[in-house]
Coordinates of C-alpha atoms and ligand atoms in Angstrom, one line a residue:
X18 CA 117.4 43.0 28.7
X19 CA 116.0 41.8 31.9
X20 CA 115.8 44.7 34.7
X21 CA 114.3 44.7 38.2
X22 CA 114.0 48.1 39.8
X23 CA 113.7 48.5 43.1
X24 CA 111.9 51.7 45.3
X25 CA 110.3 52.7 48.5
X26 CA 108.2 54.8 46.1
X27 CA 106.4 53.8 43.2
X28 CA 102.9 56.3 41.6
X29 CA 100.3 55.9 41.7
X30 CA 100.8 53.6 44.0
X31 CA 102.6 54.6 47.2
X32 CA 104.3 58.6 46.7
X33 CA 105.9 61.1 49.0
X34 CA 107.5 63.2 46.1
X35 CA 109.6 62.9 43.3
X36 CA 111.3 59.1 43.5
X37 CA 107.4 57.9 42.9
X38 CA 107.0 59.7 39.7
X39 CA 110.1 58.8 38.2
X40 CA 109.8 55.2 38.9
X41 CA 106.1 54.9 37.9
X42 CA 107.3 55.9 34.4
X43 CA 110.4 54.9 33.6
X44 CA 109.7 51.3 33.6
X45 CA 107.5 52.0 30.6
X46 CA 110.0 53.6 28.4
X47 CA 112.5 51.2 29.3
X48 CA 109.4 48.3 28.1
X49 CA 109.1 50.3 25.2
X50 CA 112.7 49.7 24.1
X51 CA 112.4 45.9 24.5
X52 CA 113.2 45.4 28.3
X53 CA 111.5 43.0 30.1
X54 CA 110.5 44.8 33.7
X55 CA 110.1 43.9 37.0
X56 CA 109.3 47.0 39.6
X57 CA 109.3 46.2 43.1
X58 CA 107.6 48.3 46.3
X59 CA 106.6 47.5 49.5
X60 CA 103.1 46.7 50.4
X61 CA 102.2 49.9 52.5
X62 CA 98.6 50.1 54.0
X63 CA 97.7 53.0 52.4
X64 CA 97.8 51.2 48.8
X65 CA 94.2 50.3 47.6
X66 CA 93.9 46.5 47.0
X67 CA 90.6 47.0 45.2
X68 CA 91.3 49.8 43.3
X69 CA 95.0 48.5 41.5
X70 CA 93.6 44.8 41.8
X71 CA 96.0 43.7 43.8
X72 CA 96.1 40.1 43.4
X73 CA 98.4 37.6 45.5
X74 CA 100.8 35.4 44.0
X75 CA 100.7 31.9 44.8
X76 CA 104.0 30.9 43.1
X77 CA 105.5 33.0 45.5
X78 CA 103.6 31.9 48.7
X79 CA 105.0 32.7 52.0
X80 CA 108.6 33.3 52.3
X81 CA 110.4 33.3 55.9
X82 CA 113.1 36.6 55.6
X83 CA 115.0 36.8 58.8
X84 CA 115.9 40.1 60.0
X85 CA 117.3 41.2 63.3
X86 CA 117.8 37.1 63.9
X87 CA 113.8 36.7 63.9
X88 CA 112.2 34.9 61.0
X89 CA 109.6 37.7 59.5
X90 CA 106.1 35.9 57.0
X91 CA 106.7 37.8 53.7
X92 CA 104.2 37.7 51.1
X93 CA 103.8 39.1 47.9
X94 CA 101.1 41.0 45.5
X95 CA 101.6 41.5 42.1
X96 CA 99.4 44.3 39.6
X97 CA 100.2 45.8 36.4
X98 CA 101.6 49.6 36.2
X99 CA 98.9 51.4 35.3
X100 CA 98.6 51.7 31.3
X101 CA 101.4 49.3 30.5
X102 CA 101.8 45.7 31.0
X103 CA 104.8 46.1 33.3
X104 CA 104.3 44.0 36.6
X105 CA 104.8 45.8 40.1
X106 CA 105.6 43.1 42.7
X107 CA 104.3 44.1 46.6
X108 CA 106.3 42.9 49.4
X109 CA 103.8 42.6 51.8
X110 CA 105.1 42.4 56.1
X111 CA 102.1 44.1 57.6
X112 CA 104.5 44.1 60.9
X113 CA 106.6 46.7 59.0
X114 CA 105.0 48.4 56.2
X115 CA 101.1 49.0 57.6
X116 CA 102.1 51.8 59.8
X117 CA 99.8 54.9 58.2
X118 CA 103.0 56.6 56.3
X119 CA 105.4 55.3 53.8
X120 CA 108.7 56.3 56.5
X121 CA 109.3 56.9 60.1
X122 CA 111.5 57.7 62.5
X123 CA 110.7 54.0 64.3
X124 CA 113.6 52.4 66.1
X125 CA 112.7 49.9 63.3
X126 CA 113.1 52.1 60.4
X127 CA 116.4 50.2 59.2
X128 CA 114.8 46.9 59.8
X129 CA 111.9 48.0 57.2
X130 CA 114.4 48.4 54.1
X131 CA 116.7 45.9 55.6
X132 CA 113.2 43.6 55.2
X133 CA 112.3 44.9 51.9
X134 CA 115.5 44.5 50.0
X135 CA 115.9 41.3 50.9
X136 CA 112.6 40.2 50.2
X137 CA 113.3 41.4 46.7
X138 CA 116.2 39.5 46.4
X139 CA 114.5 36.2 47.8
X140 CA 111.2 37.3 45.0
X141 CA 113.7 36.7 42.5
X142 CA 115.2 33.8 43.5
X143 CA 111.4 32.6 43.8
X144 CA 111.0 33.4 40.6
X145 CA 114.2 31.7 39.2
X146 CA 114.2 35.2 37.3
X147 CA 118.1 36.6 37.2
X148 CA 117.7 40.1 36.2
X149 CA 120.8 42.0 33.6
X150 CA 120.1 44.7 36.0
X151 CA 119.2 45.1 39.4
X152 CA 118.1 49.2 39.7
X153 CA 118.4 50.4 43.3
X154 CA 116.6 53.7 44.3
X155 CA 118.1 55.8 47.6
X156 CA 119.5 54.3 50.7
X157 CA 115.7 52.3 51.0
X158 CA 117.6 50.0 48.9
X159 CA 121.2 50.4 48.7
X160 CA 121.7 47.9 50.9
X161 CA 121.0 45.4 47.8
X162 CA 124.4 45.5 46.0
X163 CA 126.6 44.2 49.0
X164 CA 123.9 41.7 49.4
X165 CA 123.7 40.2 46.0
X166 CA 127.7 40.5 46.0
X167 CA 128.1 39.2 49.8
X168 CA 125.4 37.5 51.7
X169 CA 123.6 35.9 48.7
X170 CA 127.0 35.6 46.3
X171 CA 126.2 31.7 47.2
X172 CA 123.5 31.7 44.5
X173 CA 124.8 31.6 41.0
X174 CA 121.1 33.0 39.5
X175 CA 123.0 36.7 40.2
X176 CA 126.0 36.0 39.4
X177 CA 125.5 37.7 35.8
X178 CA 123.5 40.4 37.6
X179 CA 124.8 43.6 37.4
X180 CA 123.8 46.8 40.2
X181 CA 122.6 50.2 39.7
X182 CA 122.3 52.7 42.2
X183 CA 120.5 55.7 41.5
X184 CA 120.7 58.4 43.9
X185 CA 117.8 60.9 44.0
X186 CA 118.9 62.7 47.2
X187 CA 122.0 62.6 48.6
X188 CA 120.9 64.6 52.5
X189 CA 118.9 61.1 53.0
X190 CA 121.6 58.7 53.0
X191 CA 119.8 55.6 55.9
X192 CA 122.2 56.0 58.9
X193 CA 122.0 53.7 61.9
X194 CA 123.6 52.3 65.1
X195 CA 125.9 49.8 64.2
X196 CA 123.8 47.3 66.3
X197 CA 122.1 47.1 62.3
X198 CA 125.0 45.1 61.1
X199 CA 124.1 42.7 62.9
X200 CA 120.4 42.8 62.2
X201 CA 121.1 43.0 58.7
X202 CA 123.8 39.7 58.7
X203 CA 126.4 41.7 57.1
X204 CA 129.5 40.4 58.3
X205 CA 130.9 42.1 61.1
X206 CA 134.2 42.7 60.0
X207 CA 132.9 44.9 57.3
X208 CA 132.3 47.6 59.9
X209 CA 135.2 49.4 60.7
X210 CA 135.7 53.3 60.8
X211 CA 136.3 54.3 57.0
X212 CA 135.4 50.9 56.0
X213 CA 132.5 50.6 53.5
X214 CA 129.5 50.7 55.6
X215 CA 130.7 53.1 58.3
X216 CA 130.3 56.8 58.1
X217 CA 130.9 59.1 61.3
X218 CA 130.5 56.0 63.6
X219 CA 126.8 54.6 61.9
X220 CA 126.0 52.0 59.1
X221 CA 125.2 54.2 56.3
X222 CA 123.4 52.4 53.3
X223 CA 123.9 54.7 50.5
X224 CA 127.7 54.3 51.4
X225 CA 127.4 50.6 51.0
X226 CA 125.2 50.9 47.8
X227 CA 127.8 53.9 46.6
X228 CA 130.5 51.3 46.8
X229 CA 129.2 48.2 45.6
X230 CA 127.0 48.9 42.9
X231 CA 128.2 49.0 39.5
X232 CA 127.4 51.7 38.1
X233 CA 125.8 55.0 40.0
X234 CA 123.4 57.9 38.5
X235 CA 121.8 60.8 39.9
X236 CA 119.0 62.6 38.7
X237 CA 120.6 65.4 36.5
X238 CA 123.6 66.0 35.0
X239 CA 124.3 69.4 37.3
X240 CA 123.7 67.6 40.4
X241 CA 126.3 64.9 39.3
X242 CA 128.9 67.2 39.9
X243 CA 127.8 69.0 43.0
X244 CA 127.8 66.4 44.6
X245 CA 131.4 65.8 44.1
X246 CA 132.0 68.8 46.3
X247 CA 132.0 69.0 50.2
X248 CA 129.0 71.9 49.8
X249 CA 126.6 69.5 48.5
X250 CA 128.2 65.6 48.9
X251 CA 126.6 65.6 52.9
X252 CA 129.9 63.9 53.6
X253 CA 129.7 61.2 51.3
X254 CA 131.6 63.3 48.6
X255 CA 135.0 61.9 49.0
X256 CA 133.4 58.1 48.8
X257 CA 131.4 59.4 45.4
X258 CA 135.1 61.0 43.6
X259 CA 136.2 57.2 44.2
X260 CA 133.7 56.0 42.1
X261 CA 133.6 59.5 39.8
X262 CA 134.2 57.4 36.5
X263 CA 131.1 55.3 37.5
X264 CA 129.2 58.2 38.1
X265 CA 126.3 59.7 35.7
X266 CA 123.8 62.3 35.8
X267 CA 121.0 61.5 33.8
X268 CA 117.8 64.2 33.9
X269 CA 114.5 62.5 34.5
X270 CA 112.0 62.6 32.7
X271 CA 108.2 63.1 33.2
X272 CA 105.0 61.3 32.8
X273 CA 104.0 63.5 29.6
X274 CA 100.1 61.5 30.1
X275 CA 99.6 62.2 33.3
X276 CA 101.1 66.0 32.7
X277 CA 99.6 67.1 29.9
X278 CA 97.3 70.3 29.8
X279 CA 95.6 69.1 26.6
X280 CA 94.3 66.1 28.7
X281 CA 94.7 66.3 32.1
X282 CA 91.5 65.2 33.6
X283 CA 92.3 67.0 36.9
X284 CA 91.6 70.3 34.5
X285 CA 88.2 71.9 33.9
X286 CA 89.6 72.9 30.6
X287 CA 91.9 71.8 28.3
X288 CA 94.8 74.0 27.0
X289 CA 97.7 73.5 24.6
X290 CA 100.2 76.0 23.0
X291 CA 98.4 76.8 20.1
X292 CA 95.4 77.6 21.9
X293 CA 96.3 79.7 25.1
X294 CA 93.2 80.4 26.0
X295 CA 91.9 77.6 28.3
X296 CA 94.7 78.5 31.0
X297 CA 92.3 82.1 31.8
X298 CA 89.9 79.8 32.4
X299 CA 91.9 77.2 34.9
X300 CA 92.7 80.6 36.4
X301 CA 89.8 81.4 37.5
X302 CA 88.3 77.9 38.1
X303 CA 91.8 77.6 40.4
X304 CA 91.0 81.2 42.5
X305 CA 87.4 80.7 42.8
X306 CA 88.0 77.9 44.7
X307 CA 90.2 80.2 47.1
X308 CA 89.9 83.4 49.2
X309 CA 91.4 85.4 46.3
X310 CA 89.3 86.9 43.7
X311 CA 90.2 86.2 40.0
X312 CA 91.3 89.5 38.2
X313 CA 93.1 88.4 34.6
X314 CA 95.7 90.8 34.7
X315 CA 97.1 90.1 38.2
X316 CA 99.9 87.1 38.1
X317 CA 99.4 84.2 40.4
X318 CA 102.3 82.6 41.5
X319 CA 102.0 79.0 42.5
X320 CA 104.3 76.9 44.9
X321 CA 104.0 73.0 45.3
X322 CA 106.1 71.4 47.2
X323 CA 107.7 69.4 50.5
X324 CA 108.3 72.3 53.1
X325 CA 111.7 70.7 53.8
X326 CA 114.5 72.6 54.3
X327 CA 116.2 71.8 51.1
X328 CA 113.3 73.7 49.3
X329 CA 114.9 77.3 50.1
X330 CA 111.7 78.4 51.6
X331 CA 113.7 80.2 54.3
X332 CA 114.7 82.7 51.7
X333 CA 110.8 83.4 51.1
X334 CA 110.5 84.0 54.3
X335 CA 113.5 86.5 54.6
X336 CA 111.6 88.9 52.1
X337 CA 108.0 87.9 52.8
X338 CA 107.1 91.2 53.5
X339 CA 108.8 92.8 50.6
X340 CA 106.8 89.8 48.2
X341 CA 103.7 90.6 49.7
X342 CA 104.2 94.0 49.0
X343 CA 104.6 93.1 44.8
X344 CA 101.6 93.2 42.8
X345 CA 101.1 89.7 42.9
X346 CA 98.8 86.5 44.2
X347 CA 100.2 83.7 45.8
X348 CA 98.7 79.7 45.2
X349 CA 100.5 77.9 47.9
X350 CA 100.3 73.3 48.4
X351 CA 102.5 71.7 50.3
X352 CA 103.3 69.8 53.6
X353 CA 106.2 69.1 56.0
X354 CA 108.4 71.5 58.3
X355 CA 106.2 73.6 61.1
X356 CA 108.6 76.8 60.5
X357 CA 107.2 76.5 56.6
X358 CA 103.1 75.3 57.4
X359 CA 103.3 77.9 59.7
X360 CA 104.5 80.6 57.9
X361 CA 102.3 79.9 55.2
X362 CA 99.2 79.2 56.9
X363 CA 100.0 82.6 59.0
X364 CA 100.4 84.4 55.3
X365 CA 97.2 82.9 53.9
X366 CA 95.1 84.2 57.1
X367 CA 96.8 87.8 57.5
X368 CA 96.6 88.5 53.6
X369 CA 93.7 86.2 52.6
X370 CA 93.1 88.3 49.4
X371 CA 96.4 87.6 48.3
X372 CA 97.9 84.6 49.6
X373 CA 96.1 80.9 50.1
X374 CA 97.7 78.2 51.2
X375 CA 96.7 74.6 51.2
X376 CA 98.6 72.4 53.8
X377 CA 98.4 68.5 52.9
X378 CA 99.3 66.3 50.2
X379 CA 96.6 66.8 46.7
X380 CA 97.5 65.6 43.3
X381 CA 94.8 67.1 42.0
X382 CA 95.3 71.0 43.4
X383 CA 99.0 70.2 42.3
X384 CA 97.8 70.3 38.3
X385 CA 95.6 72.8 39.2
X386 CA 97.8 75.0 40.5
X387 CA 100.1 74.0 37.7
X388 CA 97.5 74.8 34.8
X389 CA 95.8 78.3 36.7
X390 CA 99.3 79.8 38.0
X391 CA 100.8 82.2 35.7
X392 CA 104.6 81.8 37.3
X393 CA 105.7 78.6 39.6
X394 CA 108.3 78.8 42.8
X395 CA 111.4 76.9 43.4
X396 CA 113.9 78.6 45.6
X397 CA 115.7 75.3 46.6
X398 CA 119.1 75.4 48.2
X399 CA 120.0 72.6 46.5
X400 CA 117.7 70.5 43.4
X401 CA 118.8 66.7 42.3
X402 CA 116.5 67.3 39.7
X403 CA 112.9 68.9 40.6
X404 CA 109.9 67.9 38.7
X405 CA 107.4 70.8 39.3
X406 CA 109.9 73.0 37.2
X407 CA 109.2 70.6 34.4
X408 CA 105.8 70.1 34.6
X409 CA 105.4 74.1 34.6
X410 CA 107.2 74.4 31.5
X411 CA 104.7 72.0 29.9
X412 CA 101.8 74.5 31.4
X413 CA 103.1 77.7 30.5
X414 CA 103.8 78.4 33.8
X415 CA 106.8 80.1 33.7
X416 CA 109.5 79.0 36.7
X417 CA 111.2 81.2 38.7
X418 CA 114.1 79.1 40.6
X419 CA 117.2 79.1 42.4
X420 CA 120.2 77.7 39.8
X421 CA 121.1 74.4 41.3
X422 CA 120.7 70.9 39.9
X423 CA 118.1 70.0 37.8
X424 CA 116.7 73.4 38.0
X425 CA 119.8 74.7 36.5
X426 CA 119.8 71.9 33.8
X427 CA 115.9 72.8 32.8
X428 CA 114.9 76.5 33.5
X429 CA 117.3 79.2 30.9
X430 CA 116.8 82.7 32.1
X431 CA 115.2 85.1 29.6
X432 CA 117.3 87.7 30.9
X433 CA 120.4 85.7 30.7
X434 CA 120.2 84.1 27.4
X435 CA 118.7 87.7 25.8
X436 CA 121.6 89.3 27.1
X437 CA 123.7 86.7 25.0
X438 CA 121.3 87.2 22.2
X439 CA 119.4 84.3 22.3
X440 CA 115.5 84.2 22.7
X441 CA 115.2 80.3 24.2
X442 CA 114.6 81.5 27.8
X443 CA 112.0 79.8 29.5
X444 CA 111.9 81.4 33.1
X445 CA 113.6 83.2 35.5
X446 CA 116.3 81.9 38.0
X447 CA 119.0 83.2 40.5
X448 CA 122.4 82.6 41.8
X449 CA 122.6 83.5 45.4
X450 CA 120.9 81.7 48.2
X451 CA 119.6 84.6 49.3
X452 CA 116.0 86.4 50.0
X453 CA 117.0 89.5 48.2
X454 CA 118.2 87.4 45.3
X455 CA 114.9 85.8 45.2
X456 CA 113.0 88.9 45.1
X457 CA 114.5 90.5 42.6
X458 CA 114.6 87.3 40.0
X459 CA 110.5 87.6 40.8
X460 CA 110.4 91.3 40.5
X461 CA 111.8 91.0 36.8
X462 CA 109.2 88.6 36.4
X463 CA 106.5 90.9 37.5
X464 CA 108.2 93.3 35.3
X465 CA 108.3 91.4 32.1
X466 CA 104.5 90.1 32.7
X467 CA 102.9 93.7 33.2
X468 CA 104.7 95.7 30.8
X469 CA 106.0 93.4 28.0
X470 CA 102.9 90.7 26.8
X471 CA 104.8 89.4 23.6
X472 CA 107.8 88.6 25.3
X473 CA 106.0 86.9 28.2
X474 CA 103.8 84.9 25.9
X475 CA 107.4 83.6 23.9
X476 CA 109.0 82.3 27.3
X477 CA 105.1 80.4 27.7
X478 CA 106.3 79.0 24.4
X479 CA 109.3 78.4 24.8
X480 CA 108.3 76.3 28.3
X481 CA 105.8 74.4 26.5
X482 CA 108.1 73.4 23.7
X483 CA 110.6 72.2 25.4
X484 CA 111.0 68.4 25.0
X485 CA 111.2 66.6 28.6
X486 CA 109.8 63.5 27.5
X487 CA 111.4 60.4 29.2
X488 CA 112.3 58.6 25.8
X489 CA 115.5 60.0 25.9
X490 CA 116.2 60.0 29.4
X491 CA 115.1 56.0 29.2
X492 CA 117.5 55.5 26.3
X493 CA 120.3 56.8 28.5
X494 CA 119.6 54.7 31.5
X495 CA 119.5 51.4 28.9
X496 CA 123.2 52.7 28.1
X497 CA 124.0 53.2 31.5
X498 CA 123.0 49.2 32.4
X499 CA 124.8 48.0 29.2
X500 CA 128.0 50.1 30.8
X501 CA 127.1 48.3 34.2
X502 CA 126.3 44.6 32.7
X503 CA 130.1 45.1 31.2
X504 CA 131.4 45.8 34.0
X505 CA 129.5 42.7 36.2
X506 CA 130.9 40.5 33.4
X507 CA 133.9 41.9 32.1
X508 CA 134.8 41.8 28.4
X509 CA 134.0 39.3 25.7
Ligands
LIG4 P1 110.8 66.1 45.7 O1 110.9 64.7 45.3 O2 112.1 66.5 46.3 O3 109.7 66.4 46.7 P2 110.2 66.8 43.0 O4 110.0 68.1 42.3 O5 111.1 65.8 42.3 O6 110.6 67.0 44.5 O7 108.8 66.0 43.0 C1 107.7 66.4 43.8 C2 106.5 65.7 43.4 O8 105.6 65.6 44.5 C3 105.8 66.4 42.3 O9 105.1 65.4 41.5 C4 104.8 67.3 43.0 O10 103.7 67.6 42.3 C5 104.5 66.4 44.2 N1 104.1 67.1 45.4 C6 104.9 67.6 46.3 N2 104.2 68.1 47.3 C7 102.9 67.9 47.0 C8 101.6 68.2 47.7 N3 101.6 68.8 48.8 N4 100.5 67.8 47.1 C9 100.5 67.1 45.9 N5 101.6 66.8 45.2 C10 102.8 67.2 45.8
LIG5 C1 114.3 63.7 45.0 C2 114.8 65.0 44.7 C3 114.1 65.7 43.5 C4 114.0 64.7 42.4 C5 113.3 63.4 42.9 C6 113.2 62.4 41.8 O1 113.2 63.7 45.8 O2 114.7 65.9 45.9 O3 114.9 66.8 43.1 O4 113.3 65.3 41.3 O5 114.1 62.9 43.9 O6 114.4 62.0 41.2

């Protein structure tokens, strides 16, 4: 099977969060099950050449993509992904993508995916390559499904094509002034209130992509179905129950190289389930590097993350006080909203002892923290499907998070499941988007790690033997295109 997959965000190459992980590795389960792969991203400034030997591709040359009625020069790079022999194609319009960060808030911003998408499109067409499966990530791209089906319908290379959206976050959905239909050249009369690009007056993309794509997946099977509902669809719910029987939740996976405490080379020592040990050691190699002062019998409690407000950090700070008052020490990396940097930054100053806190992006303090934290922090309100959680489980670093999405679909409460007579917990979670709720989910934490060893060493066990490899999450997806390919082509 033939699939391009297209993404704002592809590691190591460009990343913000999640949507980069997940589509730096699934292309190479998908090549390990026979497809032949084509990723696409565009060509931001902040990608090193030199270091992924970028190299430009002369079959290609120069293609003129006209957006907002100007012709824009598109060129376009080509590397292999990183240990695999899958080739990423760069869309390279400095005029748009060289602007210091992967997204902005530019006037232009719709112009940028309007630019990339079809420059994939037109790539293809280059290439006289007709993907089985054209794999859209997020409103960056969502605009490609109408476009294959409308403005490039002329060209019978797609016409066996088949669309998948996958939706990794449903709050970000691309909305703009309805000038961008016209910047776009999707036919005007496509624009009307309830039609299928409008949504509360603006062009919405990942409406368009919701309603012309084939087939539609999220990012775990939980946050399938809450997005269904008005509490979590961010308005788009009623589109998404249209298209419910097209609809699949399917749990990423992760990179189990690149996360893997018996190899990681971010670590000064390796660790593994069978021997513990090493993680003391990450422990102290992580706090010396801090204000806090390593003491083996104190937790540390890590956080990674975006400080957005989907991350539930507003429930941390509800109880602050009351967390700082637990007997515990707090690991904190992460960027984004001032009300969180600030909070944390304020934390790490007052309570230096106990509390440090990195602001900025760094990959390598994020499997650090992973390997030397003893328990790992996800309050999010809401989850499509978290990757932290996952990787902690690998580390023996045992999650405490709120029950939504992916978090629900990954982390089984020790409490919970003992209570039902069933030792397979692997963390700690909560119902209630609430501060007190939080507290209290890592109070029995604390509990368990100071006063009962075996049964905090079993739900490290647990964690770590849980299988989140993407092989079967890959295998799903390649039944997920073969459902979409049907439906492109119809029976027989
Ligand atoms: P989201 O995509 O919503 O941010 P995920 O849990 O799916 O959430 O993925 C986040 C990814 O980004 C993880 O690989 C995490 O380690 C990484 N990450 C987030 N913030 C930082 C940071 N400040 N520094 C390094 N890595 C980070
Ligand atoms: C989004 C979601 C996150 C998910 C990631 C990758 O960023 O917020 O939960 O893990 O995409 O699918």
């Amino acid at each position: 099977m033939k699939v391009a997959i297209a993404s704002s965000e592809v590691a190591p190459f460009a990343k913000t969060g999640g949507l980069a992980d997940v589509v730096g590795a699934l292309p190479k389960f998908l090549k390990e099950l026979g497809c032949d792969v084509k990723v696409f991203v565009p060509r931001y400034n902040s990608i090193d050449d030199t270091r992924y030997d970028l190299h430009y591709e002369h079959t290609i040359g120069e293609m003129l993509i006209r957006v907002a009625g100007i012709p824009r020069p598109v060129h376009v790079l080509r590397t292999d992904l990183p240990g695999s022999s899958v080739q990423v194609y760069f869309v390279d319009c400095p005029q748009y993508f060289h602007r210091g960060r992967l997204y902005t808030a530019d006037p232009d911003e719709d112009e940028r995916f309007i630019l990339f998408s079809k420059a994939v499109i037109e790539t293809l067409q280059r290439l006289q390559w007709a993907p089985d499966v054209l794999h859209c990530n997020d409103w960056q791209t969502a605009l490609i499904p109408i476009f294959l089906k409308d403005n490039y319908n002329w060209d019978k290379l797609f016409h066996r094509t088949a669309t998948v959206l996958s939706i990794h976050n449903i709050a970000y959905q691309g909305s703009f002034p309805p000038s961008t239909v016209a910047k776009a050249e999707l036919r005007p009369e496509l624009f009307y209130s309830g039609g299928p690009l409008e949504m509360h007056g603006f062009v919405n993309f990942l409406k368009a992509g919701i309603l012309h794509a084939e087939m539609i997946s999220t990012v775990s099977e939980t946050y399938s179905y809450e997005i269904l509902s008005p509490l979590l669809g961010e308005g788009l719910d009623g589109v998404l129950r249209l298209r419910q029987h097209d609809l699949q939740g399917i749990l990423n996976g992760i990179d189990t190289e690149e996360w893997n405490p018996a190899t990681d080379h971010h670590l000064p020592i390796h660790y593994s389930s069978k021997t513990m040990k090493g993680k003391m050691q990450n422990k102290k190699f992580l706090l010396d590097n801090t204000t806090i002062q390593f003491k083996e019998d104190i937790p540390v409690i890590g956080i990674v993350s975006r400080f957005a407000g989907q991350k539930g950090f507003d429930l941390f700070a509800d109880v602050a006080i009351e967390l700082m008052q637990m007997n515990a020490q707090w690991v904190i990396l992460g960027s984004g909203e001032e009300r969180f940097e600030g909070l944390f930054r304020s934390l790490g100053s007052a309570m230096a002892h106990k509390v440090w806190a990195y602001i900025g992006f760094n990959n390598e303090l994020a499997h650090l923290i992973e390997a030397g934290a003893d328990m790992f922090l996800m309050p999010s309100h809401y989850e499509p499907c978290g990757l932290n959680q996952m990787y902690s489980l690998r580390y023996g670093t045992v999650p405490i998070v709120r029950k939504t999405g992916g978090l629900a679909d990954t982390v089984l409460d020790w409490h919970e499941y003992s209570y039902r007579g069933l030792d397979i917990g692997n963390g700690f979670s909560f119902n209630d988007a609430t501060g007190y709720a939080l507290q209290a989910s890592v109070g029995r934490a604390l509990d368990v790690f100071f006063n009962d060893k075996a049964t905090w060493k079993k739900i490290q066990r647990n964690g770590m033997n849980s299988d989140f490899s993407w092989k079967s999450s890959a295998a799903k997806y390649l039944l997920l295109y073969e459902r979409a390919i049907m439906k492109r082509r119809g029976p027989g």
